[in-house]
PDB file of C-alpha atoms in Angstrom:
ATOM      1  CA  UNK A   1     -68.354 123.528  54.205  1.00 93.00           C
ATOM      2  CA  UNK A   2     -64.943 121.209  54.057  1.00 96.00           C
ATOM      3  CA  UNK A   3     -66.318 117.719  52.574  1.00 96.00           C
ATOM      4  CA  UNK A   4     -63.197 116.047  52.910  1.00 97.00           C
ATOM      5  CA  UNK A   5     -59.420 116.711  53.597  1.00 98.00           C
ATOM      6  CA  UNK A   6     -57.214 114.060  51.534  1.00 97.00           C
ATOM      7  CA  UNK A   7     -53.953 113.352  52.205  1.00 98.00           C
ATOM      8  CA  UNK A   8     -51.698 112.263  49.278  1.00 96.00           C
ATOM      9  CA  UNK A   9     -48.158 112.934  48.232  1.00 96.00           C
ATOM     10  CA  UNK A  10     -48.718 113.103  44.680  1.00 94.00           C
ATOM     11  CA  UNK A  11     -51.890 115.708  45.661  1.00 96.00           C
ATOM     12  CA  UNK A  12     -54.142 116.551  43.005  1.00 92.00           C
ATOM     13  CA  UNK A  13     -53.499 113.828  39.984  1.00 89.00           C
ATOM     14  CA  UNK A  14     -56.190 112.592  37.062  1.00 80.00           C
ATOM     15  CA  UNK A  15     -58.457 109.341  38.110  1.00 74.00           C
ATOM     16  CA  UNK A  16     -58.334 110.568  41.836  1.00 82.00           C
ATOM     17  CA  UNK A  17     -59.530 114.291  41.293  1.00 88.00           C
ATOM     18  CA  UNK A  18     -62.314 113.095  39.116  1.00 85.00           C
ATOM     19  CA  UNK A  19     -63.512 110.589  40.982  1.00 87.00           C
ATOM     20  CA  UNK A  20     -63.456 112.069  44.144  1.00 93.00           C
ATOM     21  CA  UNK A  21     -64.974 115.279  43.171  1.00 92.00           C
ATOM     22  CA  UNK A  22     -67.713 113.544  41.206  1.00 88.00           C
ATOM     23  CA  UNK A  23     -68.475 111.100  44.588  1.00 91.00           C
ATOM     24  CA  UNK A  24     -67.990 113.810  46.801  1.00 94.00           C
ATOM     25  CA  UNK A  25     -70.421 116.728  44.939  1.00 94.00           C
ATOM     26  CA  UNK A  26     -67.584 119.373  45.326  1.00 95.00           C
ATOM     27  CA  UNK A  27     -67.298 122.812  43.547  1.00 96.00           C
ATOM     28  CA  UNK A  28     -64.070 124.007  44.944  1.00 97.00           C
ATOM     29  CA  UNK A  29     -60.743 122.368  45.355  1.00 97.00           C
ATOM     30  CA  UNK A  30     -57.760 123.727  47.859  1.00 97.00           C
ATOM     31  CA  UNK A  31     -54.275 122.262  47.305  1.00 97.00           C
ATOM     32  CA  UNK A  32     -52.672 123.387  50.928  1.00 98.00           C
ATOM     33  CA  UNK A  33     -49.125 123.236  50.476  1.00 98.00           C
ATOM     34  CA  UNK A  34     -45.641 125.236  51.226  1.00 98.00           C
ATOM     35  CA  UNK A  35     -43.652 124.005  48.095  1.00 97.00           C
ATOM     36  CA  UNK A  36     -46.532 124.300  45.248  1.00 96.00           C
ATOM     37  CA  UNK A  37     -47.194 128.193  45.459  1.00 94.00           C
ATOM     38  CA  UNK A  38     -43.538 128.531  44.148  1.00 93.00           C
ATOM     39  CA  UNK A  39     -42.958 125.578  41.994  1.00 93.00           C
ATOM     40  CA  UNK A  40     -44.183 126.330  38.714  1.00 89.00           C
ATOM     41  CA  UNK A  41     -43.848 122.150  37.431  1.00 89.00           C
ATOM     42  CA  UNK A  42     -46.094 120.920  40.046  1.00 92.00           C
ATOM     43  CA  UNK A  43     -48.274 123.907  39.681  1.00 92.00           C
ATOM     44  CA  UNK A  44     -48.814 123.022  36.153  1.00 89.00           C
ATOM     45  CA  UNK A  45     -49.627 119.683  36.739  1.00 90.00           C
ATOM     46  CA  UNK A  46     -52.118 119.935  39.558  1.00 93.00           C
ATOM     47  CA  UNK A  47     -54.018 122.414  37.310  1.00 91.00           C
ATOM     48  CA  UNK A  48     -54.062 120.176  34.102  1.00 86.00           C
ATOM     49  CA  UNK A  49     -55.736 117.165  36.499  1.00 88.00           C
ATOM     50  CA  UNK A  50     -58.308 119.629  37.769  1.00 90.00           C
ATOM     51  CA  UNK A  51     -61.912 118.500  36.757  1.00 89.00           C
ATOM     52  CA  UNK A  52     -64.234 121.105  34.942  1.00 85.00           C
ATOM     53  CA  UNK A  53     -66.549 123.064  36.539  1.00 89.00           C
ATOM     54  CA  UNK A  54     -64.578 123.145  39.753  1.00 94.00           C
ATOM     55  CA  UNK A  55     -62.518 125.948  41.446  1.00 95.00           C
ATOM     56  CA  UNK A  56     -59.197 125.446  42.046  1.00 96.00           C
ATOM     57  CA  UNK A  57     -57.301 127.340  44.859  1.00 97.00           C
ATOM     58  CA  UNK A  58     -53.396 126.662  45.849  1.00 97.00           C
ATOM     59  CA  UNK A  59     -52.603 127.939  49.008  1.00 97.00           C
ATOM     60  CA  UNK A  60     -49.354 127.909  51.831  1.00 98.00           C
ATOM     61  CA  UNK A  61     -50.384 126.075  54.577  1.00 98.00           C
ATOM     62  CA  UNK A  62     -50.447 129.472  56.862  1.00 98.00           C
ATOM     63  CA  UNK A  63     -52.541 131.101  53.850  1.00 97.00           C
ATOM     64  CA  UNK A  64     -55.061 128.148  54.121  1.00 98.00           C
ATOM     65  CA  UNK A  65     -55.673 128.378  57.919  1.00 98.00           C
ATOM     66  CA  UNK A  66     -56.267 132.168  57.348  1.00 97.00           C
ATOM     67  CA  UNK A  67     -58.979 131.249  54.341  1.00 97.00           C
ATOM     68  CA  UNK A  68     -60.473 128.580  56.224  1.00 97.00           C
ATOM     69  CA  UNK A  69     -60.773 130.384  59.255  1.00 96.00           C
ATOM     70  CA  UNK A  70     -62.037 133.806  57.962  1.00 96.00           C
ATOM     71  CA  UNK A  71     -65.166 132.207  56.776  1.00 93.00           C
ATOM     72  CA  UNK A  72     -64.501 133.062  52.787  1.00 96.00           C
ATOM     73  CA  UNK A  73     -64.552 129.197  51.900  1.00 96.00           C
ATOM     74  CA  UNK A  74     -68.042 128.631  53.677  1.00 95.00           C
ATOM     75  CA  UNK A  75     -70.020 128.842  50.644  1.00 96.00           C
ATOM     76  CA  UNK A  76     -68.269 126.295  49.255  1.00 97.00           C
ATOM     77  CA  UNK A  77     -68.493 122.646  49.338  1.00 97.00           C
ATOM     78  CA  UNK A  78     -64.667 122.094  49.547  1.00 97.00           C
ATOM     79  CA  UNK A  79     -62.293 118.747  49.333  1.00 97.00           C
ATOM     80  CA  UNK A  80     -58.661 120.177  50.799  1.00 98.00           C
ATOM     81  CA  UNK A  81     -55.645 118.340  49.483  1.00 97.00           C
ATOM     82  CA  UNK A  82     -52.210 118.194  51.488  1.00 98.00           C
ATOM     83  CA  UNK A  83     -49.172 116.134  50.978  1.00 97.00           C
ATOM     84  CA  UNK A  84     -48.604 114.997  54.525  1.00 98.00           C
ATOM     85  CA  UNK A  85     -50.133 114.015  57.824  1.00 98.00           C
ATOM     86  CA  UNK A  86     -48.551 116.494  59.569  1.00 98.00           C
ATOM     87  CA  UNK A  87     -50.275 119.214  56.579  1.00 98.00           C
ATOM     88  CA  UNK A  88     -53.017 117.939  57.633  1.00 98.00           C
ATOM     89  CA  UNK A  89     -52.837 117.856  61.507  1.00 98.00           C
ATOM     90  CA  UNK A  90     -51.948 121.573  61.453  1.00 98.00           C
ATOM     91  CA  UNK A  91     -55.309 122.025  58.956  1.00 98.00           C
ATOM     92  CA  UNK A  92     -56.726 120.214  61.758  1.00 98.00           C
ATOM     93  CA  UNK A  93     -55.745 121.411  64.750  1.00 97.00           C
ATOM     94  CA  UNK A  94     -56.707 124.929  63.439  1.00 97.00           C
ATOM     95  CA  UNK A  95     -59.875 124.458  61.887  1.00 96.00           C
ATOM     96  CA  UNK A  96     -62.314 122.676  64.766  1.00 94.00           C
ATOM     97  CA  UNK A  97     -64.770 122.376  61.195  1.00 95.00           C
ATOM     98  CA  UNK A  98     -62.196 119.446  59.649  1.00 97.00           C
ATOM     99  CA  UNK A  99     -64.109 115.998  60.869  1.00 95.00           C
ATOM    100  CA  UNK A 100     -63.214 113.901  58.120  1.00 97.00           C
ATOM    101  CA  UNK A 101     -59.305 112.888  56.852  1.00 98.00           C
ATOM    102  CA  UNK A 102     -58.902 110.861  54.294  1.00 97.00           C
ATOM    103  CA  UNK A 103     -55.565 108.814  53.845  1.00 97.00           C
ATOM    104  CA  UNK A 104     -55.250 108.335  50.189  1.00 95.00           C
ATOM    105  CA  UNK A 105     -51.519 108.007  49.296  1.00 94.00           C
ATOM    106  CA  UNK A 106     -48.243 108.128  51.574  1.00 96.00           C
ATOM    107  CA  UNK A 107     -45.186 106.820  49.566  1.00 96.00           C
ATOM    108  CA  UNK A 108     -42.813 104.922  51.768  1.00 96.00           C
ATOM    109  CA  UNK A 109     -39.755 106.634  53.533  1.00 96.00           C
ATOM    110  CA  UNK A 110     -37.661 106.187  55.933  1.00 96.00           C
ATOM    111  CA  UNK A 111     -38.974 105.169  59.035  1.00 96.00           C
ATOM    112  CA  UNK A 112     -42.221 104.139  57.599  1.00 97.00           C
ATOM    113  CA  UNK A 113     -43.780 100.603  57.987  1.00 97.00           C
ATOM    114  CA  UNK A 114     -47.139  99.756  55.337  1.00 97.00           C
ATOM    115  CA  UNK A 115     -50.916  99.656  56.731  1.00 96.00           C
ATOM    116  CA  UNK A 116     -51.960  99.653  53.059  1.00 94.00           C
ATOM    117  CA  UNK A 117     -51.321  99.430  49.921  1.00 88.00           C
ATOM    118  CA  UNK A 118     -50.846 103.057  49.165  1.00 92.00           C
ATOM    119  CA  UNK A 119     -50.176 104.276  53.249  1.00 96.00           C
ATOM    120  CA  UNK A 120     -47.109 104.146  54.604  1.00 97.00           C
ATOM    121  CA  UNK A 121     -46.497 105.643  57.925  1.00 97.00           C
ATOM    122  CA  UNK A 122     -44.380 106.861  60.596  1.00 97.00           C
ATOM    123  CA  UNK A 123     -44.224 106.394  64.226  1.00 97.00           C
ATOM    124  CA  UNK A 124     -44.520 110.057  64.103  1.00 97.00           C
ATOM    125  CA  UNK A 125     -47.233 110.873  62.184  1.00 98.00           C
ATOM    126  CA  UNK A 126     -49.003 107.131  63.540  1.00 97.00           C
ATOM    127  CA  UNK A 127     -49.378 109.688  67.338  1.00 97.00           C
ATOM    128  CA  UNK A 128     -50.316 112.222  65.477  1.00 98.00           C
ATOM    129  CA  UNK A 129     -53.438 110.552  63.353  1.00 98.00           C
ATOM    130  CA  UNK A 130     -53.959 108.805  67.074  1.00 97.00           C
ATOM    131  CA  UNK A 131     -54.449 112.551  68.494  1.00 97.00           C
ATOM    132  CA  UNK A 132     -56.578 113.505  66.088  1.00 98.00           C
ATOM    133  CA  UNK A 133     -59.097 110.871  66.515  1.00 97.00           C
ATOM    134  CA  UNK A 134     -58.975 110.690  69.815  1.00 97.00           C
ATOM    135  CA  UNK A 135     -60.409 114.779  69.430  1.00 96.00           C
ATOM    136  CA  UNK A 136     -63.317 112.861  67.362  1.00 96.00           C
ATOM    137  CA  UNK A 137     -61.709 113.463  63.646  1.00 97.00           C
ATOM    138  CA  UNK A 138     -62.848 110.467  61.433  1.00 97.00           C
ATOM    139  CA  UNK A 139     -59.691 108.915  59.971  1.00 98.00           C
ATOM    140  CA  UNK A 140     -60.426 106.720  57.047  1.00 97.00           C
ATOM    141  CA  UNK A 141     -58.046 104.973  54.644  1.00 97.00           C
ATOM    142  CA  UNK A 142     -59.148 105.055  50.828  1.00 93.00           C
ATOM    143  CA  UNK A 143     -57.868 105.512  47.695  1.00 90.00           C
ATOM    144  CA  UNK A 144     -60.968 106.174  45.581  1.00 88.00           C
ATOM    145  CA  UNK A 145     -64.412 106.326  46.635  1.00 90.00           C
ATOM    146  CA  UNK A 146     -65.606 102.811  45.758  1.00 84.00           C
ATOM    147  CA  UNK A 147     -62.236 101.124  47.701  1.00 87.00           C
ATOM    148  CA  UNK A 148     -63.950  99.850  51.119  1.00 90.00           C
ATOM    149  CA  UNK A 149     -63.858 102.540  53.957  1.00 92.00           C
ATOM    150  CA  UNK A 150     -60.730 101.558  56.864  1.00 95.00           C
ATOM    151  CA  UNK A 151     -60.767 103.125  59.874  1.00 96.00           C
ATOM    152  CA  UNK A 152     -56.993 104.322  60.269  1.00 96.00           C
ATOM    153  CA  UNK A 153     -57.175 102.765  63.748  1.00 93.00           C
ATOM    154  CA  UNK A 154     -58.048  99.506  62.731  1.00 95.00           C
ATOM    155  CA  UNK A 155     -54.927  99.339  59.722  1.00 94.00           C
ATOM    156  CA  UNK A 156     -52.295 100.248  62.935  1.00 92.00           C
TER     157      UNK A 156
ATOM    158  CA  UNK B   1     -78.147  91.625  28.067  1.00 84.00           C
ATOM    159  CA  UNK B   2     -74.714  91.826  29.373  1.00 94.00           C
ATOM    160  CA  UNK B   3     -72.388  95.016  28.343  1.00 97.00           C
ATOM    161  CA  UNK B   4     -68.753  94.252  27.467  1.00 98.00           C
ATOM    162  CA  UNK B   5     -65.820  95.716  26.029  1.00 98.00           C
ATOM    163  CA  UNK B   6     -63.391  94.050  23.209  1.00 98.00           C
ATOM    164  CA  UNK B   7     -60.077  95.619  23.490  1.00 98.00           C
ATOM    165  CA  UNK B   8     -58.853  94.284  20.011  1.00 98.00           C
ATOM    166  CA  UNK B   9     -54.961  95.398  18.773  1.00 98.00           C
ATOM    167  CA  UNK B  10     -52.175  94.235  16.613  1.00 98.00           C
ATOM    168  CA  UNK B  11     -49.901  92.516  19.020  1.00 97.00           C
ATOM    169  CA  UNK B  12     -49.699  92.163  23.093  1.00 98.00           C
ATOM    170  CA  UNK B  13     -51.261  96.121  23.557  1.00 98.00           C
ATOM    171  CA  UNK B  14     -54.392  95.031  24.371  1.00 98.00           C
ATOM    172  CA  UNK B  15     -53.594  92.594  26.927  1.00 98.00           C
ATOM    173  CA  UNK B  16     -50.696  95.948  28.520  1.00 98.00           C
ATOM    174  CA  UNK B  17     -53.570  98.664  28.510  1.00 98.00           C
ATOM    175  CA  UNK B  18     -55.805  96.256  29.899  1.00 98.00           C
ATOM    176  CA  UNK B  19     -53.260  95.540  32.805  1.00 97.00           C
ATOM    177  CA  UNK B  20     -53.128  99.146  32.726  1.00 95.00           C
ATOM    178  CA  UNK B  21     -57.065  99.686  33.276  1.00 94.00           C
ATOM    179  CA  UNK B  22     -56.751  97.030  36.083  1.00 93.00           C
ATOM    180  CA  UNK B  23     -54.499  99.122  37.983  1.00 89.00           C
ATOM    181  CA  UNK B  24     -56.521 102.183  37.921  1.00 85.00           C
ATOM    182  CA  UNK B  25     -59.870 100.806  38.425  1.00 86.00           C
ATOM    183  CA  UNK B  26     -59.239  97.754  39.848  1.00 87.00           C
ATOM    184  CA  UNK B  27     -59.857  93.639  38.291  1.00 90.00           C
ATOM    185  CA  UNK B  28     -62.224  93.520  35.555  1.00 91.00           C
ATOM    186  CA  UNK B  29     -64.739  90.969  34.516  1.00 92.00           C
ATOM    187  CA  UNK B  30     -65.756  92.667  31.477  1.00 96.00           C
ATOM    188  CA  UNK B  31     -62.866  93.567  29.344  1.00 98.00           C
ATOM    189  CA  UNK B  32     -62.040  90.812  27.035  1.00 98.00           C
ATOM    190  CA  UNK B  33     -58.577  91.551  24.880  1.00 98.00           C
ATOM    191  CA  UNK B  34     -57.695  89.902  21.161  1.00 98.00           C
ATOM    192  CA  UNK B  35     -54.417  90.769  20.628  1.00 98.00           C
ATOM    193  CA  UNK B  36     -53.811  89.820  16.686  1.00 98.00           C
ATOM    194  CA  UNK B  37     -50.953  87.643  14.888  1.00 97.00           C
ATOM    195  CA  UNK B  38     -49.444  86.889  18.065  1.00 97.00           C
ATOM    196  CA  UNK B  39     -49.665  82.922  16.748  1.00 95.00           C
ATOM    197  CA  UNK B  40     -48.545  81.948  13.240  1.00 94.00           C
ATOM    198  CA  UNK B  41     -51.945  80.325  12.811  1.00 95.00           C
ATOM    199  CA  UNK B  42     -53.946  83.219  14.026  1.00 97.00           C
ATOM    200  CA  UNK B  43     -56.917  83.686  11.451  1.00 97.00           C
ATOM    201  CA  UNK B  44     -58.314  87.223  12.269  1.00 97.00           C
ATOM    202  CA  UNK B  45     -61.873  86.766  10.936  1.00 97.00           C
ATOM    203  CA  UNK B  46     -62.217  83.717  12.167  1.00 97.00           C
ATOM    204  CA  UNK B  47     -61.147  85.231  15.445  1.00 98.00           C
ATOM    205  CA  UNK B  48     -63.290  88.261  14.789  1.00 98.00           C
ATOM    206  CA  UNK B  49     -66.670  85.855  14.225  1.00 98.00           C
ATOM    207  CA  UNK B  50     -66.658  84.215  16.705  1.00 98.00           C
ATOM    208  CA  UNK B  51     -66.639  87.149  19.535  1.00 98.00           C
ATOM    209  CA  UNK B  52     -69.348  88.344  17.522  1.00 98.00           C
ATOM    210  CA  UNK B  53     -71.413  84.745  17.423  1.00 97.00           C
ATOM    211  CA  UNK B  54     -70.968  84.447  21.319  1.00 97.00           C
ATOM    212  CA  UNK B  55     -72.081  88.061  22.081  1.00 97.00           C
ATOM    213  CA  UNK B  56     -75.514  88.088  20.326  1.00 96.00           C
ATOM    214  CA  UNK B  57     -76.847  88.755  23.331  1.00 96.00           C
ATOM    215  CA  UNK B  58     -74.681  91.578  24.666  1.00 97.00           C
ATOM    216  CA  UNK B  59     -73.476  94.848  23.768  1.00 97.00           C
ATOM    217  CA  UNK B  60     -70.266  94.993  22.560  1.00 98.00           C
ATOM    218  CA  UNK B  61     -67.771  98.010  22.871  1.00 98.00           C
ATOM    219  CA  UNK B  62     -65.083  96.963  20.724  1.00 98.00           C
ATOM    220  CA  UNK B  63     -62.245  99.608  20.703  1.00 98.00           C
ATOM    221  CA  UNK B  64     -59.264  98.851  18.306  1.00 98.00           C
ATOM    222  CA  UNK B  65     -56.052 100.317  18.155  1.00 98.00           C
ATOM    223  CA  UNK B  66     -55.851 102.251  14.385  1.00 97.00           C
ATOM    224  CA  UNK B  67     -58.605 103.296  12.290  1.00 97.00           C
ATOM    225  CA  UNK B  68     -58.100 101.560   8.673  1.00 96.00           C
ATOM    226  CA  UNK B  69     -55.856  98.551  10.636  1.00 96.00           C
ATOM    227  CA  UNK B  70     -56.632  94.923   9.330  1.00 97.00           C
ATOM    228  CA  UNK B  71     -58.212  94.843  13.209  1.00 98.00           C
ATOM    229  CA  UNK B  72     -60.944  97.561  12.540  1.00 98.00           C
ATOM    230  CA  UNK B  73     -61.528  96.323   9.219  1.00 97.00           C
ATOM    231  CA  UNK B  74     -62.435  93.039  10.494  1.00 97.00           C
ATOM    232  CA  UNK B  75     -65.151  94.591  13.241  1.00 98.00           C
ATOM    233  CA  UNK B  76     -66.090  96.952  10.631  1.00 97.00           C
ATOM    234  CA  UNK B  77     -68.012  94.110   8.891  1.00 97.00           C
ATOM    235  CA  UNK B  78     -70.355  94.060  11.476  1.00 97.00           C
ATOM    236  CA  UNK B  79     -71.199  97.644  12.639  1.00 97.00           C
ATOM    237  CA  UNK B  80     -74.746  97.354  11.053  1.00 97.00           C
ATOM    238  CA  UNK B  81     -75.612  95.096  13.820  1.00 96.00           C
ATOM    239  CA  UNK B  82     -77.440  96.929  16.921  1.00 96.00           C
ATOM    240  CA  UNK B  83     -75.326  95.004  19.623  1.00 97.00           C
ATOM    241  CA  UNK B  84     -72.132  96.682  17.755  1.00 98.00           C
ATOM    242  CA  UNK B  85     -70.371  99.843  18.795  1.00 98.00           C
ATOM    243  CA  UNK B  86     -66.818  99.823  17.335  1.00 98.00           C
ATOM    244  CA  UNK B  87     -64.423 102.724  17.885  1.00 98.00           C
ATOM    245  CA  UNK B  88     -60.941 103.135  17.019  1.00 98.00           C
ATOM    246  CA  UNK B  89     -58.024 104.828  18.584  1.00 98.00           C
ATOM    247  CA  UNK B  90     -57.500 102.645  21.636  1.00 98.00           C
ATOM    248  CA  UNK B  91     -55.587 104.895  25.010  1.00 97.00           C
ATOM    249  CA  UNK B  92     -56.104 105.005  28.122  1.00 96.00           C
ATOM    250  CA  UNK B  93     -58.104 107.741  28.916  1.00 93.00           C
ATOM    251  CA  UNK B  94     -60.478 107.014  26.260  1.00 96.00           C
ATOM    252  CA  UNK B  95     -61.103 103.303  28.041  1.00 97.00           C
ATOM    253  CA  UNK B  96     -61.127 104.359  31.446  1.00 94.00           C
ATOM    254  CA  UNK B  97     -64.223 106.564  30.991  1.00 93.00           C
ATOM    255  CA  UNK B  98     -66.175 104.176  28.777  1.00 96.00           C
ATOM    256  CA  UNK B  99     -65.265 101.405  31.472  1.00 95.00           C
ATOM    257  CA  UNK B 100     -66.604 103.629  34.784  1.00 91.00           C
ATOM    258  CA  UNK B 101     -69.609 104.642  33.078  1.00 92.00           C
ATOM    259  CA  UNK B 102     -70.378 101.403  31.321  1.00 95.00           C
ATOM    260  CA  UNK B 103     -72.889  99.664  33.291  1.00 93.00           C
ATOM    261  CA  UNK B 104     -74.473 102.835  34.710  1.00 92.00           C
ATOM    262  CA  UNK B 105     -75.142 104.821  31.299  1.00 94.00           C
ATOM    263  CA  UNK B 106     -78.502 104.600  29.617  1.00 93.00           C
ATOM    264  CA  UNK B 107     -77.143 105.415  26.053  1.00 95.00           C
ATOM    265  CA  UNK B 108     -73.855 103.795  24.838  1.00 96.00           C
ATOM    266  CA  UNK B 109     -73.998 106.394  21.786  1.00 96.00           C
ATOM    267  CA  UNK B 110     -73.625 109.077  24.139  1.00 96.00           C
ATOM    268  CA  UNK B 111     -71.180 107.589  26.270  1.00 96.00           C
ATOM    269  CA  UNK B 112     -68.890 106.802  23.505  1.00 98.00           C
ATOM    270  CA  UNK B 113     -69.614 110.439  21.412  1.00 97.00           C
ATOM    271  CA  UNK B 114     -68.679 112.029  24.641  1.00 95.00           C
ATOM    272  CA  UNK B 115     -65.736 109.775  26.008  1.00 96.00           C
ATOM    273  CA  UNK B 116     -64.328 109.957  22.510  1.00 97.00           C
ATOM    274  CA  UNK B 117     -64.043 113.913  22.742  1.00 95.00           C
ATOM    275  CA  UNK B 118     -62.938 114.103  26.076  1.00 92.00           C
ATOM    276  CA  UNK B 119     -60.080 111.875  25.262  1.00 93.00           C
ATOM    277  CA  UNK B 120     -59.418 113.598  22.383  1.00 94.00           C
ATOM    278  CA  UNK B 121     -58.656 116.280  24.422  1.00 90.00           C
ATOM    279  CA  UNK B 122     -56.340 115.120  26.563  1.00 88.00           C
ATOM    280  CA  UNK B 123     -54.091 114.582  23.462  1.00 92.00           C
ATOM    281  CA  UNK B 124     -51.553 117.473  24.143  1.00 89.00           C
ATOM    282  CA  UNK B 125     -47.772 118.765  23.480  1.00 90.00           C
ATOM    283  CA  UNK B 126     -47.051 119.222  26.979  1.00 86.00           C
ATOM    284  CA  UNK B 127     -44.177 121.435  26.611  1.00 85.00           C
ATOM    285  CA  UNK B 128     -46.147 123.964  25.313  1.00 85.00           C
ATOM    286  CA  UNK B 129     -48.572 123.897  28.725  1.00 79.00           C
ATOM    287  CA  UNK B 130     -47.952 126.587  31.280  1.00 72.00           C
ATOM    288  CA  UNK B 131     -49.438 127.726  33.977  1.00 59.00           C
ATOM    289  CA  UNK B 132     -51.621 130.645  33.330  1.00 62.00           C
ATOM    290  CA  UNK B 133     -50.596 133.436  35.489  1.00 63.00           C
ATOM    291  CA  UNK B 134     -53.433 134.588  37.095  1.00 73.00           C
ATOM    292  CA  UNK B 135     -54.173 132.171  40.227  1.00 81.00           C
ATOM    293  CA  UNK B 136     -57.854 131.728  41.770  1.00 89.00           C
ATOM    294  CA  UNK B 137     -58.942 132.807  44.478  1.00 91.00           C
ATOM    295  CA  UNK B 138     -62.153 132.125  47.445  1.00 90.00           C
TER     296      UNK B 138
END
């Protein structure tokens, strides 16, 4: 079953992995993104911050819809990683099972105006979170488990 | 019985990694920081008695920067008391775990044996590091 889908630009790093795996009671890990599978820097580095005792998967985006929807990944208890909202609103919009979106990290860029102190946004991807919720997808901004739970509604 | 840590160092590092520590896991209350002969009266033992006097009643982590420093000499005088646990080899990773898990172990020894070789761990020559080949899979 998918515990949690995270979004976070810097993806899987140290203090985050650990602490959401241990809060969350995971046992499987899928980084969903088009750049990692081929870049062998970032690879490294999202498998040195991987906790023990967990599987780690990296998959294209296209190549994680397939997984997720072919029922393979429904004996585990998995937290789903992607870089961007819009990662995670195709994960979304293909997988009825995703409920639960965390917004953990989105590094300001053009365009973007702050909701938190990690989140920065787009108008773009602001419509897009506003879809998904409005499909009943929980939208919650957090950057570790113990930070107080924000609806992503109430930080617009 | 309160549990506290004593980040003690030669110079300012105590006071950076506990800034550092702070980012990560957000304020403290319980990290305290000595950061030696930053004064040109700074007496050390002096210094060093008087965290001890004030903490009988709590457990002290102390974590210094370098085994065999004036610092951990100074603490090492009193690692015969049971409210004591002095390590040395301050970083980062080492003080992150023994902060999470401080108030919520039941042993201190075993937090400390075990944060102390997980840390050690994480000790690496990065260039070196590759990506094994073989990738998982579901």
């Amino acid at each position: 079953m998918i515990k949690l889908v995270r979004v976070d630009h810097r993806l899987l790093h140290g203090q985050v992995a650990f602490s959401w795996t241990q809060s969350l009671g995971v046992d499987c890990i899928l980084i969903a993104n088009d750049d990692v599978p081929q870049n062998d820097i970032r690879k490294t580095t999202i498998k040195l911050a991987k906790p023990a005792g967990v599987k780690l998967v990296i998959k294209t985006i296209e190549d994680s819809i397939s997984a997720l929807q072919s029922g393979v990944t429904d004996k585990y208890k998995l937290f789903i990683v992607v870089e961007s909202v819009a990662d995670a609103y195709k994960l979304a919009k293909s997988c009825p099972e995703i409920k639960h979106i965390n917004l953990g990290g989105m590094k300001v860029r053009e365009g973007t105006r702050n909701i938190s102190k990690a989140v920065n946004i787009t108008p773009g991807e602001e419509s897009l979170v506003k879809e998904l919720i409005a499909e009943g997808v929980d939208i919650e901004i957090r950057q570790v488990p113990n930070d107080k739970k924000v609806a992503a509604l109430d930080a617009f | 019985m309160a549990r506290k840590i004593i980040l003690a160092t030669h110079g300012n590092f105590a006071q950076g990694i506990r800034t550092s520590l702070e980012l990560i896991c957000g304020k403290s209350t319980n990290v305290e920081v000595v950061c030696a002969y930053m004064r040109e009266d700074f007496d050390l033992a002096q210094t060093v008695e008087i965290i001890i006097a004030e903490n009988r009643k709590n457990e002290l982590v102390v974590i210094t920067d370098i085994f065999g420093g004036s610092v951990n000499n100074e603490f090492f005088k009193y690692v015969e008391e049971p409210n004591v646990y002095l390590i040395s080899g301050l970083n980062l990773s080492l003080l992150i775990e023994l902060y999470t898990q401080l108030e919520i172990t039941d042993s201190l020894e075993n937090l400390i044996i075990q944060a102390i070789k997980t840390s050690q761990e994480t000790i690496k020559y990065c260039n070196l590091l590759k990506a094994k080949d073989e990738e998982e899979e579901f």
